Coordinates of C-alpha atoms (C1' of nucleotides) in Angstrom, one line a residue:
Chain A
M1 CA -11.2 19.4 27.4
A2 CA -13.0 22.3 26.8
K3 CA -14.9 21.7 23.3
L4 CA -15.3 19.1 20.9
Q5 CA -11.5 19.9 19.2
P6 CA -8.7 18.3 18.5
V7 CA -5.8 18.4 21.2
R8 CA -3.4 20.7 20.8
G9 CA -0.7 20.4 18.2
T10 CA -3.1 17.7 16.4
R11 CA -5.5 18.6 13.5
D12 CA -7.7 16.2 11.3
I13 CA -6.8 15.7 7.7
L14 CA -9.1 16.2 4.9
P15 CA -9.5 14.5 1.8
E16 CA -7.5 17.6 -0.1
D17 CA -4.9 17.8 2.7
M18 CA -4.7 13.9 2.4
R19 CA -4.0 14.0 -1.0
R20 CA -1.3 16.6 -0.9
Q21 CA 0.4 14.4 1.4
R22 CA -0.3 11.5 -0.2
A23 CA 1.7 13.1 -2.8
V24 CA 4.5 13.4 -0.7
V25 CA 4.5 10.2 0.5
D26 CA 3.7 8.1 -2.4
A27 CA 6.7 10.0 -4.1
C28 CA 9.0 8.8 -1.7
R29 CA 8.2 5.2 -1.7
R30 CA 8.5 5.1 -4.8
L31 CA 11.9 6.8 -5.4
A32 CA 13.1 4.9 -2.5
E33 CA 12.5 1.6 -4.1
R34 CA 13.9 2.5 -7.5
Y35 CA 16.8 2.8 -5.2
G36 CA 16.4 -0.2 -3.5
Y37 CA 15.2 0.3 -0.2
H38 CA 12.3 -2.0 1.3
E39 CA 9.0 -0.3 3.0
M40 CA 9.2 -1.7 6.8
A41 CA 7.1 -0.4 10.3
T42 CA 7.7 -0.6 13.8
P43 CA 5.3 0.1 16.5
V44 CA 4.4 3.9 17.4
F45 CA 5.5 3.6 20.7
E46 CA 8.4 1.9 22.4
F47 CA 9.9 1.1 25.6
T48 CA 11.3 5.0 27.1
D49 CA 14.6 3.5 27.3
V50 CA 14.6 2.8 23.2
F51 CA 15.0 7.2 22.9
R52 CA 16.1 7.5 26.5
R53 CA 19.5 5.4 26.3
T54 CA 20.1 7.1 22.6
L55 CA 19.5 10.4 23.7
G56 CA 20.8 11.5 27.4
E57 CA 18.8 11.0 30.4
T58 CA 18.7 14.6 31.3
S59 CA 18.6 16.5 27.7
D60 CA 15.7 18.9 26.9
I61 CA 14.5 16.3 24.8
V62 CA 13.6 13.4 27.2
T63 CA 12.6 16.0 29.7
K64 CA 10.3 17.9 28.2
E65 CA 9.8 16.8 24.5
M66 CA 8.2 13.3 24.7
Y67 CA 4.9 11.8 25.2
T68 CA 6.0 9.4 27.9
F69 CA 3.5 7.3 29.9
P70 CA 3.9 4.7 32.7
V71 CA 2.8 1.3 31.9
S72 CA 3.5 -0.8 35.3
E73 CA 3.6 -0.9 39.0
E74 CA 7.7 -2.0 38.4
G75 CA 8.2 1.7 36.7
D76 CA 8.3 0.6 32.9
S77 CA 7.3 3.6 31.2
V78 CA 6.5 3.9 27.0
T79 CA 7.1 7.0 24.8
L80 CA 5.2 7.9 21.6
R81 CA 8.0 7.9 19.2
P82 CA 9.4 11.3 18.5
E83 CA 11.4 9.9 15.2
A84 CA 11.8 7.0 13.3
T85 CA 15.7 5.9 13.3
A86 CA 15.3 5.0 17.1
G87 CA 12.8 2.5 16.5
V88 CA 14.4 0.8 13.4
A89 CA 17.9 0.9 15.3
R90 CA 15.6 -1.3 18.0
A91 CA 14.3 -3.5 15.6
F92 CA 17.5 -4.1 13.6
I93 CA 19.0 -5.5 16.8
T94 CA 16.1 -7.5 18.0
N95 CA 15.4 -9.1 14.4
G96 CA 19.5 -9.8 13.6
L97 CA 19.5 -7.8 10.6
Q98 CA 23.4 -7.2 11.1
Q99 CA 23.3 -10.5 9.3
D100 CA 21.7 -9.3 6.4
L101 CA 23.8 -6.3 5.4
P102 CA 23.1 -3.9 4.0
Q103 CA 19.5 -2.8 4.7
K104 CA 17.8 -0.6 2.7
L105 CA 15.3 0.6 4.4
F106 CA 11.6 3.2 4.1
Y107 CA 9.5 4.0 6.4
T108 CA 6.8 6.4 6.7
G109 CA 4.4 7.3 9.7
P110 CA 3.3 9.7 12.8
M111 CA 5.6 10.9 15.3
F112 CA 4.9 12.8 18.7
R113 CA 6.6 15.7 19.8
H114 CA 5.6 17.8 22.9
E115 CA 6.7 21.2 21.7
R116 CA 4.6 24.2 21.2
P117 CA 3.3 24.5 18.0
Q118 CA 3.9 26.6 15.2
K119 CA 2.9 26.4 11.4
G120 CA 4.5 23.1 10.3
R121 CA 5.3 22.2 13.2
L122 CA 2.5 19.9 15.0
R123 CA 2.7 17.4 17.8
Q124 CA 1.4 14.7 16.0
F125 CA 3.0 14.9 12.8
H126 CA 4.0 13.0 9.8
Q127 CA 7.8 11.8 8.5
V128 CA 9.1 9.5 5.7
D129 CA 12.8 8.0 6.4
V130 CA 15.3 6.6 4.6
E131 CA 17.7 4.5 6.7
L132 CA 21.0 2.7 5.2
I133 CA 22.7 0.2 7.8
G134 CA 26.0 -0.8 7.3
V135 CA 27.7 0.8 4.9
A136 CA 30.7 2.9 6.0
Q137 CA 31.8 4.5 2.7
P138 CA 31.0 7.8 1.9
V139 CA 29.1 6.7 -1.6
G140 CA 26.5 5.8 1.0
D141 CA 25.9 9.2 2.6
V142 CA 26.0 10.0 -1.3
E143 CA 23.7 8.2 -2.3
M144 CA 21.3 9.1 0.6
I145 CA 21.8 12.9 -0.3
A146 CA 20.9 11.8 -4.1
L147 CA 18.0 10.2 -2.9
A148 CA 16.8 12.8 -1.0
R149 CA 17.5 15.4 -4.0
H150 CA 15.8 13.9 -6.5
F151 CA 12.7 13.1 -3.6
L152 CA 12.6 16.7 -3.8
R153 CA 12.7 17.5 -7.3
E154 CA 10.0 14.9 -8.3
I155 CA 7.4 16.4 -5.7
G156 CA 8.4 19.7 -7.5
L157 CA 10.9 21.4 -5.3
D158 CA 13.8 23.0 -7.3
S159 CA 17.1 24.8 -6.5
D160 CA 15.3 27.8 -6.8
R161 CA 13.5 27.1 -3.6
I162 CA 15.7 24.8 -2.0
T163 CA 19.1 24.7 -0.5
L164 CA 21.4 22.0 0.3
E165 CA 23.6 23.1 3.2
I166 CA 26.1 20.0 4.2
N167 CA 28.9 19.8 7.4
T168 CA 30.9 17.1 8.7
L169 CA 31.2 16.0 12.4
G170 CA 34.2 14.3 12.1
D171 CA 34.6 11.1 13.8
L172 CA 34.3 10.9 17.4
E173 CA 37.8 11.7 18.0
S174 CA 37.8 15.0 16.0
R175 CA 34.6 15.8 17.9
Q176 CA 35.8 15.3 21.4
A177 CA 39.0 17.5 20.5
Y178 CA 37.1 20.4 18.9
R179 CA 34.4 20.1 21.8
Q180 CA 37.1 20.9 24.2
A181 CA 38.7 23.4 22.3
L182 CA 35.0 25.3 22.2
V183 CA 34.4 25.1 25.5
D184 CA 38.0 26.4 26.6
Y185 CA 37.3 29.3 23.9
F186 CA 34.1 30.4 25.4
Q187 CA 35.0 29.8 28.8
Q188 CA 36.9 32.8 29.3
Y189 CA 34.2 35.2 27.3
A190 CA 31.2 33.4 29.7
D191 CA 30.2 36.6 31.3
R192 CA 29.6 38.2 28.0
L193 CA 27.6 34.8 26.5
S194 CA 23.9 35.4 26.4
D195 CA 22.6 33.2 29.2
D196 CA 21.1 31.2 26.5
S197 CA 24.8 30.1 25.2
R198 CA 26.1 30.1 28.8
A199 CA 23.5 26.9 29.7
R200 CA 24.3 25.5 26.3
L201 CA 28.0 26.1 27.4
H202 CA 28.3 22.7 29.1
R203 CA 25.2 21.2 27.7
N204 CA 25.9 21.3 23.7
P205 CA 28.5 24.0 23.7
L206 CA 28.2 22.8 19.5
R207 CA 24.8 25.2 19.6
I208 CA 26.5 27.9 20.5
L209 CA 27.9 28.4 17.2
D210 CA 24.4 28.8 15.6
S211 CA 23.2 31.5 18.5
K212 CA 21.2 34.3 17.1
D213 CA 22.0 36.5 19.8
P214 CA 24.2 39.6 18.5
G215 CA 26.5 39.6 20.8
D216 CA 27.0 35.4 20.6
R217 CA 28.1 36.1 17.2
R218 CA 30.6 38.1 17.7
L219 CA 32.3 36.1 19.8
V220 CA 31.7 32.7 17.5
A221 CA 33.5 34.7 15.1
D222 CA 36.5 34.6 16.7
A223 CA 35.9 30.9 17.7
P224 CA 38.1 27.6 16.7
Q225 CA 37.5 26.5 13.2
F226 CA 36.1 23.0 13.3
D227 CA 38.7 22.4 10.3
D228 CA 41.2 22.5 12.6
Y229 CA 40.5 20.0 14.8
L230 CA 39.8 17.0 12.2
N231 CA 42.1 14.5 11.6
R232 CA 43.0 13.0 8.2
E233 CA 40.5 10.4 8.2
S234 CA 37.4 12.5 8.7
K235 CA 39.0 15.4 6.1
D236 CA 39.4 12.4 4.0
F237 CA 35.5 11.0 4.0
F238 CA 34.1 14.8 3.9
R239 CA 36.2 15.3 0.6
Q240 CA 34.8 12.2 -0.5
V241 CA 31.8 12.9 0.0
L242 CA 31.7 16.5 -1.6
D243 CA 33.3 14.7 -4.5
G244 CA 30.7 12.6 -5.2
L245 CA 28.1 15.4 -5.2
R246 CA 30.0 16.9 -7.4
T247 CA 30.0 13.8 -9.8
L248 CA 26.3 13.9 -9.7
G249 CA 26.1 17.8 -10.3
I250 CA 24.7 17.8 -6.8
S251 CA 25.0 21.6 -5.5
Y252 CA 25.6 22.5 -1.6
E253 CA 26.8 25.0 0.6
I254 CA 29.0 24.1 3.3
N255 CA 27.9 25.1 6.5
P256 CA 30.1 24.9 9.6
R257 CA 27.5 25.8 12.0
L258 CA 25.3 22.9 10.7
V259 CA 25.9 20.7 14.0
R260 CA 24.6 17.6 16.0
G261 CA 24.8 17.0 19.7
L262 CA 24.5 13.4 20.4
D263 CA 27.7 12.0 20.3
Y264 CA 26.4 9.0 18.1
Y265 CA 26.6 11.5 15.1
S266 CA 29.7 11.2 12.9
H267 CA 31.0 12.7 9.6
T268 CA 27.9 14.0 7.0
C269 CA 25.2 15.8 8.4
F270 CA 22.9 17.7 6.1
E271 CA 20.0 19.9 5.7
F272 CA 17.3 21.0 2.7
T273 CA 16.2 24.3 3.6
T274 CA 13.7 26.5 2.1
D275 CA 12.9 30.4 3.1
Q276 CA 9.2 30.2 2.4
L277 CA 8.3 28.5 5.5
G278 CA 10.0 31.3 8.2
A279 CA 12.0 30.0 11.2
Q280 CA 10.8 25.9 10.2
G281 CA 12.7 26.3 7.1
T282 CA 14.2 22.8 7.5
V283 CA 12.2 20.3 5.1
L284 CA 14.8 17.3 5.2
A285 CA 17.5 16.2 7.0
G286 CA 19.9 13.6 7.7
G287 CA 23.2 12.4 8.6
R288 CA 25.4 9.6 9.8
Y289 CA 24.9 7.8 12.7
D290 CA 27.8 5.3 13.1
G291 CA 27.4 5.2 17.0
L292 CA 23.9 4.6 17.3
I293 CA 23.4 1.1 17.3
E294 CA 26.2 0.1 19.4
Q295 CA 25.1 2.7 21.9
M296 CA 21.9 0.6 22.0
G297 CA 23.6 -2.3 22.8
G298 CA 23.7 -3.8 19.5
P299 CA 26.6 -4.8 17.0
S300 CA 28.7 -2.1 15.9
T301 CA 27.1 -1.0 12.9
P302 CA 27.5 2.3 10.9
G303 CA 24.2 3.7 9.2
I304 CA 23.2 6.6 7.3
G305 CA 19.8 8.0 7.1
W306 CA 17.1 11.1 6.8
A307 CA 13.9 12.3 7.6
A308 CA 11.3 14.8 6.0
G309 CA 8.4 16.3 7.4
V310 CA 5.4 15.5 5.3
E311 CA 3.3 18.2 6.2
R312 CA 5.9 21.0 5.5
L313 CA 7.0 19.4 2.2
A314 CA 2.6 19.2 1.3
M315 CA 2.2 22.8 2.1
L316 CA 4.9 23.7 -0.2
L317 CA 3.2 21.8 -3.4
S318 CA 1.6 24.3 -5.7
Q319 CA -1.3 22.8 -5.5
A320 CA -3.3 20.4 -4.4
P321 CA -3.6 16.7 -6.6
Q322 CA -6.8 16.4 -8.1
P323 CA -9.0 13.1 -7.4
P324 CA -9.5 11.1 -10.7
R325 CA -12.2 12.4 -12.6
P326 CA -15.5 10.3 -12.4
I327 CA -18.3 9.1 -14.7
A328 CA -21.6 9.9 -13.4
V329 CA -24.3 7.5 -13.8
V330 CA -27.6 9.3 -14.1
P331 CA -31.2 7.4 -14.2
A332 CA -33.6 9.8 -15.5
G333 CA -36.7 8.5 -13.4
E334 CA -37.3 6.1 -11.2
G335 CA -38.0 2.7 -14.0
Q336 CA -34.6 2.9 -14.5
E337 CA -32.9 3.3 -10.7
A338 CA -32.4 -0.2 -11.1
M339 CA -30.8 -0.6 -14.1
A340 CA -28.4 2.3 -13.1
L341 CA -27.0 0.6 -10.0
D342 CA -26.5 -2.2 -12.0
L343 CA -24.3 -0.3 -15.0
T344 CA -22.7 1.6 -12.1
Q345 CA -21.4 -1.5 -11.1
K346 CA -20.5 -3.1 -14.0
L347 CA -17.9 0.1 -15.1
R348 CA -16.8 0.0 -11.7
Q349 CA -15.6 -3.6 -12.4
Q350 CA -13.9 -2.7 -15.4
G351 CA -12.0 0.1 -13.9
F352 CA -14.0 3.4 -14.5
P353 CA -14.5 5.9 -11.3
V354 CA -18.0 6.2 -11.3
E355 CA -20.4 8.2 -9.2
L356 CA -24.1 7.2 -9.1
G357 CA -26.1 10.4 -7.6
Y358 CA -28.4 8.8 -4.9
T359 CA -31.4 11.1 -5.3
G360 CA -33.0 14.1 -6.8
N361 CA -34.4 14.2 -10.6
L362 CA -32.3 14.6 -13.9
R363 CA -31.2 18.2 -13.1
K364 CA -30.0 17.7 -9.8
R365 CA -28.0 14.9 -10.2
L366 CA -26.3 16.7 -13.5
K367 CA -25.6 19.4 -11.0
R368 CA -24.0 17.1 -8.6
A369 CA -22.1 15.4 -11.5
D370 CA -20.9 18.5 -12.2
R371 CA -19.6 19.2 -8.5
V372 CA -17.5 15.7 -8.5
N373 CA -16.2 17.2 -12.1
A374 CA -17.2 13.9 -13.7
R375 CA -15.7 13.8 -17.2
A376 CA -19.1 12.6 -18.7
A377 CA -22.5 11.4 -17.9
V378 CA -24.4 8.2 -18.6
I379 CA -27.8 9.0 -18.4
L380 CA -30.3 6.3 -18.8
G381 CA -33.7 7.2 -20.1
E382 CA -37.0 5.4 -20.6
D383 CA -36.4 5.2 -24.4
E384 CA -33.0 4.1 -24.6
A385 CA -33.4 1.9 -22.2
A386 CA -35.7 0.2 -24.1
K387 CA -33.2 -0.4 -26.8
G388 CA -30.8 -1.2 -24.5
S389 CA -28.7 2.0 -25.3
A390 CA -28.1 4.8 -23.1
T391 CA -27.4 8.6 -23.8
L392 CA -23.8 9.5 -23.3
R393 CA -23.0 13.4 -22.6
D394 CA -19.3 14.6 -22.7
L395 CA -19.7 17.2 -19.3
D396 CA -16.9 18.9 -20.9
S397 CA -18.1 19.6 -24.4
G398 CA -21.9 19.4 -23.7
E399 CA -22.0 17.0 -26.7
Q400 CA -24.1 13.6 -26.3
E401 CA -24.7 10.8 -28.1
T402 CA -26.2 7.2 -28.2
V403 CA -24.2 4.2 -27.4
A404 CA -25.2 0.8 -27.0
L405 CA -24.8 -0.4 -23.1
D406 CA -22.2 -3.3 -24.3
A407 CA -20.3 -0.9 -26.4
L408 CA -20.1 1.7 -23.3
G409 CA -16.8 0.4 -21.3
A410 CA -14.9 0.9 -25.4
R411 CA -16.3 4.5 -25.9
L412 CA -15.7 5.7 -22.3
A413 CA -12.3 4.6 -22.6
Q414 CA -12.0 7.1 -25.4
L415 CA -12.6 10.1 -23.5
G416 CA -9.6 12.1 -22.4
Chain B
rG1 C1' 8.9 26.1 28.5
rU2 C1' 9.1 32.4 27.4
rG3 C1' 7.6 36.5 24.8
rG4 C1' 4.3 39.4 21.6
rC5 C1' -0.1 38.9 18.1
rC6 C1' -5.1 37.3 17.2
rA7 C1' -10.2 34.3 17.5
rU8 C1' -17.6 37.1 14.4
rA9 C1' -21.6 32.3 9.7
rG10 C1' -18.6 26.1 6.4
rC11 C1' -14.9 29.3 4.1
rU12 C1' -12.8 34.7 4.1
rC13 C1' -14.1 39.1 6.1
rA14 C1' -16.6 43.7 7.7
rG15 C1' -18.7 45.6 12.4
rU16 C1' -18.0 53.8 13.7
rC17 C1' -17.5 56.5 20.5
rG18 C1' -20.0 50.4 24.5
rG19 C1' -26.5 51.3 22.2
rU20 C1' -31.0 47.9 21.2
rU21 C1' -32.9 43.1 14.6
rA22 C1' -24.6 41.1 14.2
rG23 C1' -23.7 42.2 8.2
rA24 C1' -21.0 41.0 3.4
rG25 C1' -18.3 37.9 -0.6
rC26 C1' -17.9 33.1 -1.4
rG27 C1' -20.3 28.4 -0.5
rC28 C1' -24.5 25.6 0.9
rA29 C1' -30.4 24.2 -0.1
rU30 C1' -34.7 25.2 -3.0
rG31 C1' -37.6 26.9 -7.0
rG32 C1' -37.2 29.2 -12.1
rU33 C1' -36.2 24.0 -15.6
rU34 C1' -41.7 17.1 -13.7
rG35 C1' -35.5 14.1 -19.6
rU36 C1' -30.2 18.0 -19.1
rG37 C1' -25.1 20.4 -15.3
rG38 C1' -21.3 25.1 -15.7
rU39 C1' -23.9 31.4 -16.6
rC40 C1' -28.0 33.5 -15.1
rC41 C1' -32.2 35.2 -11.4
rA42 C1' -35.5 34.8 -7.0
rU43 C1' -36.1 32.8 -1.9
rG44 C1' -34.1 30.4 2.2
rA45 C1' -31.0 28.1 5.6
rG46 C1' -26.7 28.9 8.6
rG47 C1' -24.6 32.7 14.5
rU48 C1' -23.5 30.0 22.3
rC49 C1' -19.8 37.0 18.2
rG50 C1' -13.9 30.4 21.1
rC51 C1' -14.9 29.6 26.6
rG52 C1' -15.8 31.5 31.9
rG53 C1' -16.1 35.9 34.7
rG54 C1' -16.0 41.4 35.8
rU55 C1' -17.3 46.7 34.8
rU56 C1' -21.8 49.2 32.9
rC57 C1' -28.5 51.0 32.1
rG58 C1' -26.9 48.4 28.5
rA59 C1' -20.4 44.5 25.9
rA60 C1' -19.3 41.1 19.4
rU61 C1' -16.7 46.0 21.4
rC62 C1' -13.8 47.8 27.7
rC63 C1' -10.8 44.4 31.7
rC64 C1' -9.6 40.0 34.2
rG65 C1' -8.7 34.5 33.5
rC66 C1' -8.6 30.3 30.7
rU67 C1' -8.5 27.3 25.8
rG68 C1' -7.2 27.2 20.4
rG69 C1' -4.5 29.4 16.2
rC70 C1' -0.3 32.4 14.1
rC71 C1' 4.6 34.5 14.8
rA72 C1' 9.7 34.9 17.2
rC73 C1' 12.9 32.4 21.1
rC74 C1' 14.0 27.6 23.6
rC75 C1' 14.2 23.2 21.4
rC76 C1' 15.0 21.0 16.6
rA77 C1' 16.5 14.0 18.6

RNA sequence: GUGGCCAUAGCUCAGUCGGUUAGAGCGCAUGGUUGUGGUCCAUGAGGUCGCGGGUUCGAAUCCCGCUGGCCACCCCA
């Protein structure tokens, strides 16, 4: 701990940033409710097994990218959640929610990943997350994507800034056949693969398709196509998803290199990307996880969901939302201080945002009213106070008028 | 985890070949105005030059280590 600074990869969220992030989260929550999704929450940490059993013991993710702490002599350990879905799935099982399907859930909160930080890639970050559990039909995938698109549009990200990339991973049978074909193909060129991709050959061969190495890309060009290994059911499913998107007028690009490495994923996977965030261009990502709940030890239940990084989206907002413009109550002299305090409280109880300057003369308090972007100032002077009225100064126009105190609320409500 | 670039006031930045009191703009404070904000004018506060070590008569400046940020890779559940 070298200095008084936040831990690497964490940061303070000051009010302006907080407003941006809240605009993102509030928009998502509002829309999710419109689609019939209900907010829930789970703890920020879980027994490590919750994540380990779904991700696999040896993956990079488990071995070096989670925050894991021992909690008992017997070897129990807990992990700060790296994403929301595993916790939601655990809660689904714990609470027996399979009795009440489908579950349509909205989620937001902080997540933790022990990765090297970059812009838009923090170690503590926030996500919004939507899950639809218990729907096996393609219409579920379509609704998910429609909600995602609607949400991104709602916060000002239109088609010219955002691309929907979509792919299918097929069902388990199709995917395993394809994976084997890929391994067979790349195996014969193993000596020509990059070091990274040679390591991926057994750990996660699908990832080779997305390699940035030029040599790898030449080999990828002639690699087996997923399309040739998809069985009829998988093709039908994907076609129905795409048909649904066309029905809704949602444009997309099929990206055959868009993959997920873990076995519980199936069928649809998709990402919304932007070219405005460098290499961290994925702004929202999701897919179908029909095998997850079963793999975790629950009843076989299909699911689909997506998550989006709040910080990344907040960075893309063209401007920070402004806080509401307050009314400033300004006593002209010491004799009016108590009256000002009382009036301030009355106006607040009527629903107005009100700033009461704490110190200083009239000039200083008006200066402060200006700095907080007040819409108007209510000036309580000796003369007016004696008559039960106040001077109302419109801080945009500079115009002033005398208003009786009991008419003040009605008059303020007329201001724009 | 690997490689590269960077770190000077609250913010954005300048600082020559290593040279003695480290600057600007914005912001902030006070006054011009004891009952009137924004504009303007004046004055002022604010710096371990990221931290630690080294070279040197002398280091913000050169060298090494560390911390942090950014960029790319790995990874992206």
